[in-house]
Amino acid sequence: MGVRRRLTDLMTPWQPGHALVAIPVGLIVMITVVDLLAPSHVHLGPLLVVAPAITPSFAGPRTTGLIGALAVAAQILIAALRGGFDVNHQVQIAALTVLSLLIAAYAREQRRRHHELARVRSVSEATQRVVLRPLPHRLGPLRVASLYLAAEDEAQIGGDLYAATRVKECTRLIIGDVRGKGLTSISDASVLMGAFREAAHLTPGLLELTDVLERSVCRHLAEHIATANVEHGGAEQPQPGAEELREHFITALLLDIPDEGAVIVMANCGHPPPLLLRDGGHVITLHPANPGPPLGMCELPRSSGDPGTPETMPFEDGDTLLLYTDGVVEARAPDGSFYPLAQRIAQWYGSGPEGLLHHIRRDLLAHVGGRLGDDAAMVVIQRSPALHPVQHLKRMVPSNAAQR
């Protein structure tokens, strides 16, 4: 088994980092030659520690240890050729040996952390595929594109969410933003996404759907806080009241887009208003006339007379609708200015859903200097006459009749 493992190691495919080993080896050779040619009172041997010190940046602990051993051997060679092993050379050899061992140990720990980070990213990607499923590029007569930008480097998903499904002759969508960011908000996002995917097919309208989602989120938050109380103080601790529950909420925007007609039905629960991009690059902000509170404000009952009643708005063939979370419009430049989303998107009219998201992503990251301070999600929806099933059938019927 040991021989087979060694053969396997020897057959490891070549990697670009292998060529970089020539750098520390070259440094060892150069420092050794210069030290031997320098005057007797000049000692460059201590500089040999540079070789093992830079090796962990591109190689693992074994290679780092080998470079360290080579550096120690070079120091021994210098001592042998420069008057013997006096106290000065002995101290240099001992110090270089200890430092090389410490650097090799650091390289081993660094490699372990890299493996852990790779596993975290793998789990994050799997979570994203389960919780935040990619939206299809076509839903009925709609062209759709979506984008998620996580604020945390090790995460591919955080507190922002979106989902879409087909309900009879209608497309039903949701986009939301959990209070907070990163991995800690995945639990709340997954609860809302699961509730939406189930209730979207069981409720006739957005008002009933909003009520179901509200109850689901409130139940989840109450269970979460009750569990936290038991863990921190036992079952005797008082249950959380309205003030504590108010600190946990999810903004959400729900849409029904019928295949027939030129309208959308929208229910806004404390979410940023969508942007409508029309012919010629005209941008319209769809402010709700009667916005509702975010989901999770459990002390506020909802009924047909409460804020958040669904509203009907125009959405014609060729129109493009941009849904987004506050991580986009609240993204700050180094000078503190917010990202002007409504002012920027007009210049990219005609790019199509995916092209529009590509332009926004590049411009947004340039605005903030490459790193977002909060999770950001966007969904672009375009009503395309070419994808309208009824119109497609109308075009096909005369052609078939003519053939008969």
XYZ file of C-alpha atoms in Angstrom:
404
model
C 0.000 0.000 0.000
C 2.830 2.398 0.821
C 4.533 1.781 -2.546
C 1.233 2.234 -4.382
C 0.587 5.516 -2.566
C 4.064 6.794 -3.493
C 3.483 5.856 -7.130
C 0.162 7.663 -7.047
C 1.869 10.761 -5.652
C 4.466 10.619 -8.431
C 1.719 10.393 -11.051
C -0.055 13.510 -9.754
C -0.795 15.805 -12.722
C 1.490 18.790 -13.174
C 0.140 22.031 -11.780
C 1.215 25.640 -12.419
C 2.388 25.937 -8.781
C 5.044 23.289 -9.413
C 6.991 25.672 -11.661
C 7.020 28.287 -8.897
C 9.212 25.992 -6.779
C 12.076 27.229 -8.948
C 11.818 30.627 -7.229
C 12.803 29.552 -3.672
C 15.351 27.103 -5.079
C 16.878 29.888 -7.144
C 16.959 32.164 -4.101
C 18.808 29.506 -2.090
C 21.394 29.055 -4.833
C 21.852 32.790 -5.328
C 22.171 33.603 -1.609
C 24.619 30.739 -1.103
C 26.849 31.792 -4.008
C 26.837 35.473 -3.028
C 27.565 34.626 0.615
C 30.551 32.478 -0.398
C 31.918 35.210 -2.656
C 31.350 38.036 -0.163
C 34.008 39.259 2.292
C 34.418 37.205 5.447
C 32.724 39.785 7.658
C 29.533 39.758 5.511
C 27.006 37.050 6.409
C 24.040 36.573 4.049
C 23.091 33.125 5.345
C 20.200 34.415 7.501
C 18.484 35.520 4.277
C 17.957 31.876 3.369
C 14.808 31.888 5.516
C 13.122 33.837 2.711
C 12.943 30.687 0.570
C 10.760 28.553 2.891
C 8.819 31.655 3.961
C 7.422 32.303 0.461
C 6.791 28.645 -0.421
C 3.406 28.217 1.404
C 1.888 30.827 -0.912
C 1.903 28.326 -3.793
C 2.819 24.897 -2.341
C 1.854 22.546 0.448
C 3.577 21.545 3.679
C 5.714 18.808 2.098
C 7.220 21.122 -0.489
C 7.689 23.792 2.172
C 9.523 21.293 4.377
C 11.782 20.242 1.489
C 12.639 23.864 0.710
C 13.365 24.450 4.401
C 15.652 21.410 4.491
C 17.425 22.650 1.367
C 17.922 26.052 2.987
C 19.401 24.433 6.113
C 21.713 22.321 3.930
C 22.842 25.464 2.145
C 23.558 27.130 5.497
C 25.618 24.096 6.552
C 27.528 24.297 3.258
C 28.277 27.972 3.844
C 29.530 27.227 7.336
C 31.765 24.404 6.081
C 33.323 26.556 3.357
C 33.713 29.702 5.468
C 35.960 28.730 8.313
C 34.122 25.932 10.072
C 31.203 25.689 12.472
C 31.842 28.575 14.808
C 29.240 29.860 17.251
C 27.823 32.318 14.738
C 27.209 29.630 12.110
C 25.811 27.216 14.687
C 23.282 29.805 15.827
C 22.312 30.552 12.221
C 21.807 26.867 11.429
C 19.725 26.292 14.572
C 17.587 29.381 13.976
C 16.996 28.485 10.324
C 16.017 24.937 11.299
C 13.481 26.122 13.880
C 12.000 28.732 11.532
C 11.706 26.209 8.701
C 9.839 23.794 10.975
C 7.478 26.552 12.082
C 6.834 27.610 8.478
C 6.145 23.997 7.481
C 3.667 23.694 10.371
C 2.019 26.933 9.233
C 1.772 25.573 5.675
C 0.082 22.445 7.000
C -2.466 24.487 8.952
C -3.041 26.716 5.931
C -3.704 23.687 3.727
C -6.180 22.330 6.286
C -8.044 25.627 6.360
C -8.139 25.732 2.569
C -9.750 22.291 2.541
C -12.299 23.417 5.128
C -13.118 26.504 3.065
C -13.540 24.352 -0.036
C -16.001 22.130 1.859
C -17.905 25.186 3.104
C -18.191 26.487 -0.429
C -19.325 23.089 -1.652
C -22.053 22.938 0.993
C -23.021 26.528 0.206
C -23.381 25.737 -3.483
C -25.479 22.662 -2.679
C -27.659 24.767 -0.379
C -28.106 27.327 -3.106
C -29.276 24.692 -5.570
C -31.830 23.399 -3.041
C -33.066 26.648 -1.490
C -32.468 29.160 -4.270
C -33.177 27.202 -7.420
C -32.180 28.937 -10.665
C -35.131 30.451 -12.479
C -35.955 29.092 -15.943
C -35.148 31.375 -18.870
C -38.741 31.147 -20.075
C -42.025 31.136 -18.171
C -45.020 31.246 -20.491
C -44.777 34.445 -22.556
C -42.001 35.772 -20.309
C -38.235 35.843 -20.695
C -36.576 35.650 -17.272
C -33.062 36.129 -15.912
C -31.857 36.169 -12.300
C -28.693 37.063 -10.411
C -27.545 36.583 -6.817
C -24.512 38.330 -5.314
C -23.572 37.215 -1.790
C -21.799 39.641 0.528
C -19.741 36.906 2.230
C -16.912 35.411 0.195
C -17.452 31.866 1.488
C -21.194 31.949 0.790
C -23.106 31.557 -2.454
C -26.402 32.313 -0.760
C -27.559 34.527 2.054
C -30.708 36.326 3.118
C -32.021 37.376 -0.296
C -34.396 35.075 -2.149
C -36.466 34.692 -5.281
C -38.658 32.010 -6.812
C -41.143 31.599 -9.635
C -43.721 29.031 -10.636
C -46.474 28.538 -13.166
C -50.051 28.611 -11.824
C -52.583 27.731 -14.530
C -52.265 30.495 -17.185
C -50.237 32.758 -14.941
C -46.678 33.162 -13.675
C -46.332 33.742 -9.930
C -43.089 35.194 -8.535
C -41.631 36.284 -5.231
C -38.497 38.222 -4.341
C -37.577 38.918 -0.729
C -34.910 40.025 1.683
C -34.424 38.586 5.163
C -33.264 40.994 7.850
C -29.529 40.458 8.208
C -27.101 38.948 5.720
C -24.974 35.920 4.984
C -25.269 32.387 6.301
C -27.246 33.315 9.433
C -30.288 34.275 7.369
C -30.467 31.109 5.246
C -32.864 29.444 7.707
C -35.443 32.232 7.455
C -35.075 32.373 3.670
C -35.549 28.607 3.297
C -38.735 28.682 5.378
C -40.281 31.392 3.227
C -39.195 29.715 -0.006
C -40.679 26.384 1.063
C -43.934 28.028 2.091
C -44.163 29.901 -1.219
C -43.540 26.817 -3.361
C -46.287 24.944 -1.533
C -48.867 27.709 -1.122
C -48.446 29.217 -4.598
C -50.439 26.317 -6.066
C -53.074 26.241 -3.311
C -54.144 29.895 -3.059
C -56.289 31.668 -5.669
C -54.780 35.146 -5.271
C -51.929 37.132 -3.804
C -53.935 38.277 -0.794
C -54.481 34.705 0.355
C -50.904 33.805 -0.519
C -49.587 36.703 1.561
C -51.669 35.558 4.531
C -50.277 32.021 4.280
C -46.687 33.265 4.026
C -47.192 35.607 6.967
C -48.465 32.809 9.190
C -45.629 30.534 8.139
C -42.948 33.148 8.868
C -44.481 34.096 12.208
C -44.682 30.474 13.267
C -41.044 29.946 12.324
C -39.891 33.068 14.162
C -41.845 32.166 17.288
C -40.360 28.670 17.336
C -36.881 30.052 16.749
C -37.074 32.576 19.596
C -38.674 30.043 21.951
C -35.821 27.619 21.259
C -33.277 30.351 21.884
C -34.943 31.177 25.208
C -34.755 27.543 26.334
C -31.083 27.272 25.338
C -30.116 30.442 27.180
C -32.301 30.328 30.238
C -34.494 27.276 30.405
C -38.170 26.761 29.722
C -39.082 29.086 32.567
C -37.974 32.130 30.617
C -40.802 34.356 29.320
C -41.829 33.955 25.723
C -40.857 36.780 23.356
C -43.321 39.596 22.937
C -44.235 41.819 20.018
C -41.201 44.060 20.429
C -38.798 41.149 20.122
C -40.656 39.624 17.187
C -40.609 42.968 15.389
C -36.832 42.745 15.119
C -37.166 39.767 12.752
C -38.908 40.294 9.436
C -38.700 39.632 5.693
C -39.520 42.194 3.031
C -41.214 40.598 0.040
C -42.705 41.455 -3.316
C -45.211 39.047 -4.866
C -46.322 39.167 -8.495
C -48.963 37.484 -10.609
C -48.357 37.935 -14.351
C -51.251 36.534 -16.408
C -50.455 35.164 -19.858
C -53.422 37.079 -21.285
C -53.731 40.833 -20.993
C -51.113 43.481 -20.408
C -51.114 43.740 -16.609
C -49.403 42.479 -13.495
C -50.881 42.031 -10.031
C -48.474 43.107 -7.310
C -48.482 42.828 -3.523
C -45.685 44.773 -1.842
C -44.770 43.834 1.728
C -42.208 46.484 2.636
C -39.974 45.697 -0.356
C -38.234 48.170 -2.707
C -40.543 48.990 -5.638
C -39.759 47.332 -8.979
C -38.632 49.294 -12.025
C -40.467 49.123 -15.356
C -38.337 49.734 -18.454
C -40.355 50.675 -21.526
C -39.812 51.464 -25.186
C -37.150 54.126 -25.639
C -35.530 53.484 -22.281
C -38.220 55.164 -20.187
C -37.979 53.995 -16.561
C -41.040 53.937 -14.296
C -40.842 53.159 -10.567
C -43.884 51.097 -9.562
C -44.551 52.560 -6.139
C -47.381 50.731 -4.357
C -50.383 52.885 -3.521
C -51.045 50.898 -0.360
C -47.851 49.115 0.766
C -48.040 46.472 3.441
C -45.688 45.692 6.317
C -42.914 43.112 5.915
C -43.646 39.470 6.573
C -42.995 38.508 10.167
C -44.618 41.556 11.768
C -46.757 39.076 13.639
C -48.595 41.544 15.854
C -50.196 43.215 12.827
C -53.232 41.240 11.537
C -53.826 41.159 7.799
C -57.171 41.250 6.054
C -58.615 42.546 2.808
C -58.759 46.055 4.208
C -55.187 46.177 5.514
C -52.245 47.711 3.692
C -50.657 45.365 1.205
C -53.811 44.721 -0.834
C -52.738 43.535 -4.321
C -52.705 46.201 -7.033
C -53.000 45.880 -10.806
C -50.450 47.697 -12.966
C -49.770 47.774 -16.723
C -47.212 45.392 -18.195
C -47.317 45.402 -21.986
C -45.569 43.395 -24.673
C -41.915 44.424 -24.848
C -41.881 45.839 -21.301
C -39.054 44.816 -18.988
C -39.565 44.553 -15.228
C -36.612 44.671 -12.829
C -37.061 43.250 -9.325
C -34.265 43.789 -6.817
C -33.397 43.797 -3.133
C -32.115 46.704 -1.088
C -28.566 45.373 -1.330
C -28.526 46.865 -4.841
C -29.835 50.382 -4.220
C -28.120 50.698 -0.831
C -24.706 49.686 -2.173
C -22.300 52.510 -1.336
C -19.333 53.818 -3.274
C -16.124 54.696 -1.376
C -17.381 58.303 -1.212
C -20.620 57.146 0.482
C -22.990 57.618 -2.470
C -25.703 55.031 -3.128
C -25.937 53.135 -6.391
C -28.358 55.011 -8.737
C -30.094 51.988 -10.203
C -33.063 53.799 -11.792
C -30.751 56.288 -13.511
C -28.345 53.663 -14.834
C -30.596 51.023 -16.404
C -32.082 53.278 -19.121
C -28.796 53.204 -21.056
C -28.987 49.410 -21.331
C -32.459 49.263 -22.830
C -32.669 46.601 -25.507
C -29.992 44.370 -23.954
C -32.479 41.641 -23.047
C -32.899 40.172 -19.542
C -29.497 38.484 -19.304
C -27.678 41.373 -20.950
C -29.309 43.851 -18.587
C -28.211 41.868 -15.524
C -24.688 41.592 -16.942
C -24.437 45.362 -17.299
C -25.897 46.030 -13.838
C -23.570 43.521 -12.147
C -20.462 44.986 -13.735
C -21.530 48.574 -13.043
C -22.608 47.805 -9.460
C -19.322 46.131 -8.514
C -17.391 48.992 -10.093
C -19.477 51.459 -8.069
C -18.669 49.799 -4.730
C -15.062 49.046 -5.539
C -15.493 45.304 -6.063
C -17.124 44.190 -2.792
C -20.731 44.498 -1.660
C -21.647 45.256 1.921
C -24.917 43.300 1.746
C -26.409 40.442 -0.241
C -28.042 41.523 -3.494
C -30.523 39.754 -5.768
C -32.124 40.794 -9.050
C -34.719 39.290 -11.366
C -35.479 40.661 -14.845
C -38.777 39.774 -16.531
C -39.631 40.719 -20.105
C -42.969 40.129 -21.766
C -42.138 38.877 -25.246
C -44.831 38.725 -27.965
C -42.840 36.005 -29.727
C -43.311 33.699 -26.728
C -47.034 34.321 -26.292
C -48.694 30.910 -26.706
C -52.079 32.219 -27.879
C -50.593 34.459 -30.545
C -48.351 31.609 -31.649
C -51.396 29.356 -32.098
C -53.250 32.065 -34.022
C -50.350 32.301 -36.445
C -50.281 28.524 -36.873
C -54.009 27.998 -37.534
C -54.232 29.820 -40.943
C -51.102 28.097 -42.111
C -52.501 24.660 -41.264
C -55.842 25.521 -42.842
C -54.117 26.618 -46.059
C -52.273 23.303 -46.223
C -55.565 21.427 -45.961
